[in-house]
XYZ file of C-alpha atoms in Angstrom:
658
model
C 69.670 90.121 45.830
C 71.388 89.052 42.505
C 75.222 89.510 41.065
C 75.572 89.152 37.780
C 79.394 88.183 37.525
C 80.965 88.660 33.836
C 84.200 89.135 31.419
C 85.681 92.616 31.420
C 89.184 93.535 29.778
C 89.307 96.733 31.465
C 91.816 97.085 33.830
C 91.272 99.543 37.387
C 92.849 102.720 37.896
C 95.288 103.477 40.796
C 94.459 106.647 42.632
C 96.931 108.737 44.784
C 96.453 110.578 47.937
C 99.045 112.876 50.290
C 99.909 110.517 54.121
C 97.712 111.783 56.629
C 97.484 115.344 58.167
C 97.639 117.535 61.451
C 96.843 120.846 61.422
C 96.458 123.758 63.418
C 93.080 125.067 63.506
C 93.578 128.406 60.956
C 96.208 126.548 58.688
C 95.276 126.175 55.180
C 95.859 122.484 53.942
C 96.375 122.197 50.402
C 96.487 118.374 48.878
C 97.137 116.567 45.549
C 95.116 114.224 44.449
C 96.449 112.309 41.343
C 95.548 108.834 39.490
C 97.028 106.689 36.869
C 95.384 104.021 34.689
C 97.775 101.381 33.462
C 95.636 101.265 29.889
C 96.571 105.435 29.534
C 93.106 106.296 30.005
C 91.530 109.599 31.350
C 90.077 109.261 34.956
C 87.585 111.144 36.222
C 88.335 112.274 39.946
C 85.572 113.246 42.656
C 85.955 113.627 46.442
C 83.062 112.804 49.163
C 82.971 114.108 52.958
C 81.520 116.201 55.551
C 83.170 119.174 54.198
C 82.325 119.443 51.474
C 81.428 120.707 48.916
C 81.905 123.755 51.284
C 83.862 124.642 53.434
C 86.783 122.685 51.287
C 87.209 122.633 48.004
C 87.721 120.205 45.423
C 88.915 120.971 41.447
C 90.192 118.187 38.917
C 92.893 119.513 37.108
C 93.306 117.086 34.408
C 91.885 114.257 32.678
C 95.216 112.797 31.987
C 96.582 110.667 32.109
C 97.934 110.687 34.218
C 94.922 113.024 36.017
C 95.461 115.458 38.681
C 92.856 117.081 41.326
C 93.533 119.571 44.572
C 91.753 119.862 47.534
C 92.221 123.047 48.970
C 90.126 123.359 53.048
C 91.341 125.800 55.466
C 90.237 124.736 58.692
C 88.517 126.837 61.563
C 88.011 126.439 65.500
C 84.799 124.736 64.734
C 86.755 122.099 62.954
C 88.928 120.647 66.310
C 88.369 117.717 67.202
C 89.660 114.774 68.773
C 89.191 112.140 65.367
C 90.443 112.799 62.141
C 88.198 114.557 59.784
C 88.255 111.947 56.529
C 87.680 112.924 53.032
C 86.947 110.129 50.019
C 88.488 110.289 46.719
C 87.472 108.212 44.212
C 89.140 108.009 40.166
C 87.229 105.990 37.807
C 88.016 105.302 34.185
C 86.660 105.949 30.942
C 87.140 102.893 28.542
C 87.378 103.913 24.646
C 85.789 102.125 22.164
C 83.196 100.519 24.631
C 86.120 98.010 25.712
C 84.579 96.884 28.902
C 82.618 98.257 31.911
C 84.501 101.462 33.943
C 86.241 100.621 37.116
C 87.173 102.840 40.139
C 90.014 103.088 43.100
C 89.118 104.730 46.876
C 91.404 105.973 48.967
C 91.047 108.094 52.020
C 92.956 111.026 53.231
C 92.896 111.610 57.577
C 93.574 115.707 58.425
C 93.310 115.467 62.185
C 92.618 119.531 63.484
C 93.788 120.613 67.098
C 93.678 123.769 68.791
C 96.724 126.447 68.506
C 98.736 126.681 71.919
C 97.481 129.515 74.471
C 100.390 132.394 73.470
C 102.476 134.041 76.359
C 101.803 132.571 79.504
C 103.098 134.677 82.053
C 103.675 134.426 85.442
C 104.022 136.926 88.497
C 104.277 136.754 92.447
C 101.623 138.599 94.156
C 102.412 137.554 98.395
C 102.351 134.269 98.998
C 101.091 133.288 95.135
C 101.630 132.943 91.742
C 99.519 135.530 89.587
C 99.146 133.691 86.023
C 97.850 135.429 82.933
C 97.800 134.951 79.017
C 96.283 136.223 75.643
C 92.855 135.656 74.545
C 92.211 132.589 73.498
C 91.737 132.743 69.714
C 89.070 129.444 69.594
C 86.245 130.436 71.988
C 84.428 127.371 71.665
C 81.696 126.701 74.305
C 82.586 124.467 76.674
C 86.164 124.549 75.963
C 88.320 124.555 79.535
C 91.950 126.127 80.240
C 93.717 123.408 81.833
C 96.654 124.716 84.426
C 99.449 122.215 85.199
C 102.096 122.904 88.086
C 106.135 121.309 88.398
C 108.646 122.356 90.782
C 111.680 123.747 88.508
C 111.659 123.674 84.864
C 111.112 120.586 82.789
C 112.662 119.883 79.098
C 109.088 119.085 77.161
C 108.895 120.791 74.196
C 105.777 119.756 72.324
C 105.901 118.127 69.288
C 104.257 118.856 65.873
C 100.551 118.742 66.835
C 101.224 116.993 70.272
C 98.289 117.779 72.561
C 98.165 118.696 75.793
C 100.923 117.188 78.368
C 101.946 114.257 78.791
C 102.925 112.506 82.525
C 106.421 112.170 81.937
C 106.923 115.778 81.890
C 106.063 115.821 85.333
C 103.443 117.982 85.467
C 100.508 117.531 87.948
C 97.088 119.574 87.261
C 95.828 122.297 89.788
C 93.361 123.835 87.990
C 90.879 124.698 85.455
C 88.571 127.648 84.036
C 86.586 128.246 81.452
C 88.355 129.360 78.051
C 86.868 133.162 77.972
C 88.976 133.226 81.139
C 92.280 134.866 80.913
C 94.288 134.259 85.095
C 94.610 132.024 87.731
C 95.706 132.547 90.803
C 97.919 129.724 92.804
C 98.145 130.049 96.142
C 99.062 126.040 96.723
C 95.126 125.260 97.868
C 95.425 127.398 100.153
C 98.829 126.779 101.722
C 100.397 129.538 99.597
C 103.495 129.203 97.537
C 106.954 127.935 99.428
C 109.736 130.704 99.141
C 112.992 129.962 97.799
C 111.185 126.751 95.374
C 111.009 127.550 91.944
C 107.366 127.090 90.195
C 106.382 126.575 87.121
C 104.012 126.286 84.576
C 101.822 125.815 81.303
C 98.962 125.733 80.210
C 95.926 123.948 77.167
C 92.919 124.004 75.751
C 90.502 120.878 75.848
C 88.038 121.196 73.851
C 83.971 120.135 75.371
C 82.392 116.705 73.811
C 81.127 115.111 71.805
C 83.771 116.533 69.354
C 86.573 116.495 72.137
C 89.999 117.592 70.914
C 92.730 119.610 73.229
C 95.512 122.398 71.974
C 99.302 122.090 72.015
C 100.577 122.853 75.643
C 101.665 126.735 76.217
C 105.229 128.119 76.522
C 106.582 127.011 80.064
C 106.193 130.192 82.806
C 108.616 129.992 85.871
C 108.750 131.954 88.808
C 110.885 132.075 92.052
C 109.257 133.440 95.265
C 112.538 135.368 97.092
C 113.040 134.211 100.579
C 112.921 131.086 102.371
C 109.374 129.818 103.785
C 109.473 128.047 106.966
C 109.778 123.940 106.688
C 109.595 121.360 108.916
C 112.404 119.417 109.551
C 111.406 116.875 111.924
C 108.210 115.067 113.514
C 109.923 112.165 115.413
C 109.122 109.387 117.910
C 110.893 109.967 121.123
C 108.603 107.476 123.360
C 106.474 105.268 122.947
C 103.445 105.153 125.407
C 99.786 104.707 125.192
C 98.643 108.170 127.715
C 102.760 109.154 128.285
C 104.162 109.621 124.224
C 106.318 111.872 123.173
C 107.186 113.834 119.728
C 108.971 115.898 118.623
C 108.500 118.742 115.900
C 111.175 120.942 114.490
C 110.895 123.566 111.576
C 113.188 126.117 109.744
C 112.930 130.004 110.180
C 111.635 131.891 107.348
C 113.922 133.953 105.915
C 114.882 137.334 105.670
C 113.668 137.960 109.332
C 114.127 141.868 108.874
C 111.478 141.853 106.024
C 108.189 140.931 107.824
C 106.282 143.067 109.552
C 105.166 142.520 113.349
C 102.787 140.998 114.825
C 104.982 137.999 113.594
C 105.138 134.177 114.566
C 104.210 130.856 114.128
C 100.752 128.846 114.618
C 101.398 125.293 115.250
C 98.569 122.343 114.436
C 98.505 118.762 115.554
C 95.902 116.478 114.118
C 95.473 112.264 114.724
C 96.329 110.188 112.009
C 98.583 110.866 108.618
C 96.071 111.675 106.259
C 94.513 113.912 108.755
C 92.154 117.404 107.464
C 92.888 120.444 109.096
C 89.504 122.386 109.768
C 89.754 126.608 108.854
C 88.317 126.635 112.507
C 90.406 124.421 114.271
C 92.464 125.801 117.429
C 95.945 125.944 116.923
C 98.292 123.415 119.234
C 99.869 126.342 120.347
C 101.102 130.192 119.133
C 105.293 131.152 119.071
C 105.632 134.832 118.858
C 109.505 134.223 118.710
C 110.444 133.388 115.650
C 113.793 131.643 116.536
C 111.856 129.885 118.516
C 112.006 126.500 116.321
C 111.326 123.753 118.321
C 108.034 121.871 120.015
C 108.042 119.352 122.007
C 104.397 117.349 122.472
C 103.666 115.375 125.295
C 101.023 113.105 126.570
C 100.385 111.671 123.317
C 98.942 108.074 122.598
C 101.327 107.042 120.330
C 101.150 103.629 120.590
C 98.121 103.665 118.868
C 98.323 106.780 116.586
C 100.224 108.706 114.149
C 99.983 112.612 114.551
C 99.902 114.951 111.694
C 101.180 118.654 112.216
C 100.377 122.076 110.237
C 102.372 125.384 110.770
C 101.306 128.715 109.790
C 103.814 131.508 109.607
C 102.133 134.654 109.957
C 103.252 139.049 109.973
C 101.376 141.888 108.643
C 101.495 142.282 105.225
C 102.315 146.153 105.718
C 103.672 148.205 108.432
C 100.621 149.864 109.565
C 98.289 148.817 112.304
C 95.028 146.506 111.608
C 97.443 145.444 108.125
C 95.724 142.199 106.492
C 97.862 139.210 107.378
C 100.184 137.621 105.236
C 100.577 133.413 106.000
C 102.863 130.902 105.243
C 101.850 127.305 105.426
C 104.589 124.042 106.093
C 103.204 120.885 106.248
C 101.630 118.774 106.634
C 104.045 116.248 108.088
C 103.469 113.324 109.800
C 105.210 110.670 112.403
C 106.939 107.945 110.708
C 104.182 104.897 111.624
C 105.592 101.093 111.626
C 103.050 98.116 111.745
C 104.068 94.651 111.769
C 102.804 90.734 110.734
C 104.051 88.366 111.929
C 104.158 84.666 109.887
C 104.813 81.568 112.327
C 104.888 79.239 109.418
C 107.089 80.776 107.506
C 108.914 82.160 110.600
C 109.449 85.662 109.207
C 108.058 89.287 110.694
C 106.717 91.626 108.042
C 107.384 95.305 108.589
C 105.801 98.127 106.725
C 106.138 101.807 107.496
C 104.334 105.119 106.016
C 104.709 108.799 106.727
C 103.655 111.444 104.553
C 106.028 114.547 104.677
C 106.959 117.311 102.544
C 110.171 115.959 102.164
C 111.320 113.145 100.449
C 112.449 110.169 102.140
C 113.130 107.955 99.360
C 116.424 110.070 98.948
C 118.393 107.993 101.341
C 117.859 104.722 102.622
C 115.728 103.680 106.142
C 117.553 102.238 108.946
C 115.174 98.964 110.888
C 116.237 98.575 114.430
C 115.665 96.094 116.089
C 115.997 94.131 119.790
C 114.729 90.726 121.255
C 112.420 91.038 123.939
C 110.750 93.826 125.524
C 113.717 95.242 127.365
C 117.530 95.132 126.487
C 119.610 97.149 123.414
C 118.088 98.013 120.236
C 120.522 97.425 116.857
C 120.697 98.173 113.631
C 119.298 94.954 111.498
C 118.917 96.248 107.489
C 118.788 99.665 106.014
C 116.072 99.811 102.972
C 115.440 102.652 100.506
C 111.334 102.967 100.455
C 109.544 105.381 98.703
C 108.096 108.737 98.906
C 105.360 107.501 101.178
C 106.959 104.321 103.017
C 108.597 101.046 102.658
C 108.577 97.661 103.561
C 111.096 94.889 105.098
C 111.035 91.214 105.549
C 112.731 90.008 108.988
C 114.183 86.412 107.974
C 116.730 86.762 111.066
C 119.653 85.186 110.340
C 121.073 81.665 109.042
C 123.092 82.193 112.531
C 120.156 83.438 114.463
C 116.960 82.782 113.180
C 113.549 84.175 114.675
C 112.683 82.160 117.168
C 109.203 81.231 118.168
C 107.723 81.680 121.325
C 109.924 85.091 121.534
C 109.109 88.752 121.329
C 110.534 91.628 119.002
C 110.690 94.969 118.860
C 111.078 97.408 116.300
C 111.719 101.461 114.992
C 111.979 102.592 111.927
C 114.648 105.774 111.441
C 114.315 107.694 108.202
C 116.359 110.071 106.528
C 115.386 112.719 103.905
C 115.948 115.373 102.085
C 114.338 118.734 100.428
C 114.853 119.062 96.701
C 115.471 122.724 96.798
C 118.255 121.396 99.851
C 119.336 118.112 98.822
C 122.033 118.230 101.383
C 119.580 118.180 104.141
C 119.619 115.208 106.760
C 116.335 114.807 108.168
C 116.197 112.112 110.657
C 112.958 110.820 112.537
C 112.004 108.137 114.318
C 108.827 105.687 114.354
C 107.235 104.534 117.298
C 107.991 101.518 118.976
C 106.646 97.983 117.820
C 106.358 94.731 119.177
C 105.260 91.663 118.062
C 105.194 87.926 119.529
C 106.358 85.633 117.099
C 103.898 82.828 117.884
C 104.227 79.205 117.874
C 102.371 76.971 115.317
C 99.998 74.592 116.771
C 101.252 70.723 114.802
C 98.251 70.238 112.496
C 95.992 67.064 113.622
C 95.854 64.014 111.878
C 92.616 62.544 111.568
C 91.586 58.905 111.370
C 87.969 57.931 110.928
C 86.909 54.263 111.668
C 85.810 52.708 108.774
C 83.501 49.448 108.303
C 84.187 46.701 106.534
C 81.300 46.432 103.906
C 82.453 43.690 102.330
C 82.221 41.433 105.419
C 79.223 42.454 106.307
C 77.778 41.851 102.178
C 79.158 38.453 102.986
C 77.716 37.801 106.271
C 74.392 39.159 105.117
C 72.282 35.937 106.269
C 74.103 36.040 109.723
C 73.619 39.409 110.458
C 70.556 40.241 112.921
C 67.178 41.988 111.711
C 67.680 45.446 111.343
C 65.711 47.670 113.502
C 62.087 48.705 112.428
C 63.336 52.563 112.059
C 66.687 51.683 110.900
C 70.269 51.359 112.106
C 71.283 53.356 114.575
C 74.869 54.356 113.849
C 78.155 55.730 115.896
C 80.976 57.209 113.973
C 84.590 56.662 115.524
C 87.070 59.213 115.442
C 90.753 59.546 116.509
C 93.975 61.837 116.200
C 97.242 62.479 116.398
C 99.511 65.510 116.294
C 101.890 65.367 112.947
C 105.147 67.854 112.839
C 103.706 69.719 110.210
C 103.367 72.655 108.928
C 106.494 72.908 110.774
C 109.288 70.228 112.523
C 109.236 72.604 115.591
C 105.340 73.146 115.904
C 103.782 73.249 119.404
C 101.919 70.334 120.855
C 100.797 72.039 123.754
C 96.753 71.875 122.587
C 94.079 73.614 125.066
C 91.572 72.258 122.946
C 90.651 70.498 119.971
C 87.158 71.456 117.908
C 85.691 68.264 115.912
C 84.440 70.024 112.124
C 81.485 67.861 110.896
C 79.750 67.405 107.391
C 76.859 65.437 106.512
C 78.148 64.375 102.846
C 81.195 65.115 101.444
C 79.678 68.100 99.158
C 78.374 69.975 102.619
C 80.573 72.911 104.286
C 81.777 71.759 107.778
C 80.435 73.020 110.653
C 81.255 72.969 114.455
C 80.834 69.637 115.913
C 81.646 69.853 119.479
C 84.612 70.816 121.386
C 86.880 68.658 123.727
C 89.544 68.867 126.136
C 93.055 69.141 124.638
C 94.244 65.636 126.770
C 90.936 63.723 124.728
C 92.107 63.131 121.278
C 88.910 60.438 120.437
C 85.608 61.317 119.778
C 82.454 58.926 119.401
C 79.763 60.643 117.075
C 76.786 59.142 118.405
C 72.909 58.511 117.379
C 73.134 58.810 113.626
C 70.691 57.646 111.203
C 73.205 56.653 109.020
C 76.882 56.092 108.754
C 77.487 58.849 105.848
C 79.123 61.923 107.207
C 82.672 64.087 107.011
C 85.196 65.172 109.868
C 88.466 67.631 110.622
C 89.848 68.318 113.470
C 91.707 71.667 114.534
C 93.861 72.417 117.852
C 93.606 75.579 119.695
C 96.389 76.640 122.505
C 95.816 78.976 125.480
C 95.969 81.791 123.728
C 93.590 81.210 121.084
C 95.603 80.309 118.148
C 94.474 77.972 116.269
C 96.494 75.173 113.891
C 95.572 74.207 110.439
C 92.599 72.350 110.210
C 93.148 68.175 109.934
C 92.871 66.009 106.613
C 89.539 65.901 105.965
C 88.020 62.197 106.554
C 84.420 60.940 105.090
C 82.427 57.675 105.439
C 80.067 56.508 103.682
C 77.128 54.020 103.816
C 77.318 50.066 103.293
C 74.595 48.797 100.768
C 73.213 46.196 102.451
C 69.704 44.709 101.418
C 67.836 41.480 102.514
C 64.596 40.564 101.678
C 62.780 37.531 103.364
C 61.405 34.056 101.407
C 58.574 34.067 103.320
C 55.725 36.339 105.733
C 52.719 35.943 106.856
C 49.919 39.177 106.370
C 47.761 37.057 108.854
C 47.219 40.415 111.210
C 48.492 39.143 114.281
C 51.581 41.482 114.466
C 54.127 39.366 113.665
C 56.015 39.341 109.999
C 52.574 40.845 108.827
C 54.134 42.944 106.403
C 56.791 41.938 102.994
C 59.855 44.356 104.102
C 63.726 44.386 104.326
C 65.053 42.254 107.179
C 68.273 43.798 107.268
C 69.104 47.024 105.042
C 71.097 49.995 105.311
C 70.149 53.283 104.513
C 67.269 53.615 101.431
C 66.376 56.648 100.334
C 63.753 55.215 97.397
C 62.264 51.313 96.729
C 59.712 50.861 93.360
C 58.701 47.306 93.921
C 56.219 45.003 92.064
C 54.944 41.376 92.998
C 54.471 38.673 90.395
C 51.816 35.305 91.099
C 52.963 32.324 89.177
C 51.885 33.299 85.754
C 53.823 36.252 85.706
C 50.996 38.565 86.090
C 51.420 41.623 88.380
C 49.441 41.889 91.645
C 51.027 44.593 93.423
C 53.231 47.727 92.343
C 54.700 50.853 94.610
C 56.773 53.355 95.246
C 56.048 55.081 98.267
C 57.451 53.220 100.891
C 61.065 52.625 100.805
C 61.212 49.672 102.890
C 58.231 48.317 100.841
C 56.315 47.203 103.831
C 53.803 44.671 101.407
C 50.807 43.745 103.608
C 49.895 41.039 100.403
C 47.729 42.968 99.532
C 46.997 42.786 95.517
C 44.602 41.463 92.544
C 45.166 38.004 93.603
C 44.762 35.629 90.736
C 41.210 35.948 90.029
C 41.150 39.699 90.481
C 38.279 39.846 92.824
C 39.574 39.947 96.101
C 41.672 42.491 97.964
C 44.070 39.620 99.649
C 46.320 37.540 97.628
C 46.192 33.907 98.233
C 48.747 31.756 100.285
C 51.435 30.500 97.623
C 54.882 31.594 96.307
C 55.553 34.738 94.321
C 58.157 36.566 92.447
C 59.340 40.374 93.173
C 61.227 42.866 91.326
C 62.770 45.630 93.919
C 64.732 48.546 91.863
C 66.584 50.610 95.406
C 68.002 53.544 95.180
C 70.728 53.409 98.135
C 71.115 56.367 100.565
C 75.550 56.606 99.904
C 76.859 59.482 98.513
C 76.299 57.992 95.106
C 73.211 57.183 95.750
C 73.485 53.560 93.965
C 70.601 51.721 92.500
C 70.507 47.757 92.703
C 67.982 45.796 91.486
C 66.574 42.161 93.349
C 64.622 39.324 92.594
C 63.638 36.515 93.575
C 60.985 34.415 95.694
C 58.445 34.953 98.604
C 55.673 32.707 100.300
C 52.709 34.384 101.320
C 51.170 32.191 104.137
C 47.925 33.607 106.222
């Protein structure tokens, strides 16, 4: 590519376009484009983009100065998309008398097109459902969906100019969607039916299909209140905690007004295990009650020790006062019992409580009360109040300064929740969790390990006095000893049943269990080792299987010992027949070179870490396979078997006698 740079006395024009715009499909768009030139020259305006020359239009009205042009466009439904449409406008000046090359200025105008709001959203009751309807939507784009949203009680949300969709802050929840050609939707609250006495409010908007995407402005809000009052759960409270004889009391309110229902009427109560249980349509009722004034059920023979339970209530009545009339059903719940769990932390001397529930009322309006007793018998006393969430709460029991929690003690807890319905905020719905007991197990004291070291410096200084290392290498024993510290807490337990000893061959290897010794033993000798290198740690264990923290990790390395003799006799008598180290620690590799008195290399090998030269070589005359008697010189490059794989070079002489 060639770029030519030259002088130009001309100055470029400046173009001005309207600010970026958002419009509803079907709204005409008109924009004035202007351009000025510093030298008051005429300017040519032009426009580019996928909308031009049709369906949009751009006409230059004057050449100026200043130059003016008009952009017009009426976007339709096909122009709805999530990204803005972009129109590029260019201004090019007309230099007079050839006084320089023409120059340009460019600007982009961005226009976002959104869908119009669905019109005339209406809602009407039909039994215990809400029938939504709206006018036929004006933009029937392929793949578009109408999204339906609901909330309890009216909102103060008003869509802004070109604000599409419904923000999460408005409090609505999506409950369904239909194709854009649909005009109705039935809200039955996922088969549960709407609750009478509640005010349900709805909005809808259109989501357009990808790849263009985009959305419409939300519709008006339409609300409905079903007359009367549906039955509501008020209690699912644990009366007794037991694995086989547990008890839960369930209570609910009567529907109202009672005189408006057609017989047969009654309740069907269902039960399931867990807090997020499902109830199949074929489920058998726990109990069917035909007396509408009977609003209490005591559920017995439950495993409240291990399980939470969830209940669902169906109120049924004939739709019409005639035999075999269709049955109308109102559903209350699901409502679960409160479930508390505990986690003891002996290190911090605390017990963490966590409780959960799945109920149709709001337990976050009032604080929950935590009750505790010391031991398995005695009286419960309130120790704290905590305001939880709509699904549960947490509390960390630290005891008090005057009465801290004591290791070795068992503490029992239960939670009392208090809640209310939004439609009856003055309700006081009290429910109890099961009882939960936990032992604050004593923390075992952490062992402190000592690994008996080897004085490598002393051995190296006495190298010539050390006995010869066995042919197959030294056999090592590592000696361990340990004591119990006062960590991690000053009151840690010393009731040790066993100690677990861990071992790793090198510092880079993971510790694995080497052996277990009785709690009365505080020393151990790791015998029969081919290397002194190794790492160790110890852990204490009590009779209950509780383990202490791991002790300090102690490691030991091999000494660097290597001593070659200055004479050997390769005569085949089985004594001193090879040239090999007299004293050595573990060696990985040795490269040895043997030279005669004139500096000629007669032998070289790195195959045997212990050398084991038998006197073979080229000799002085290179005619034989054995060297002659006399003095020879060696150089041994040794790589030791320590952690750092230390390398050292040893030089010296050796006398060969046959």
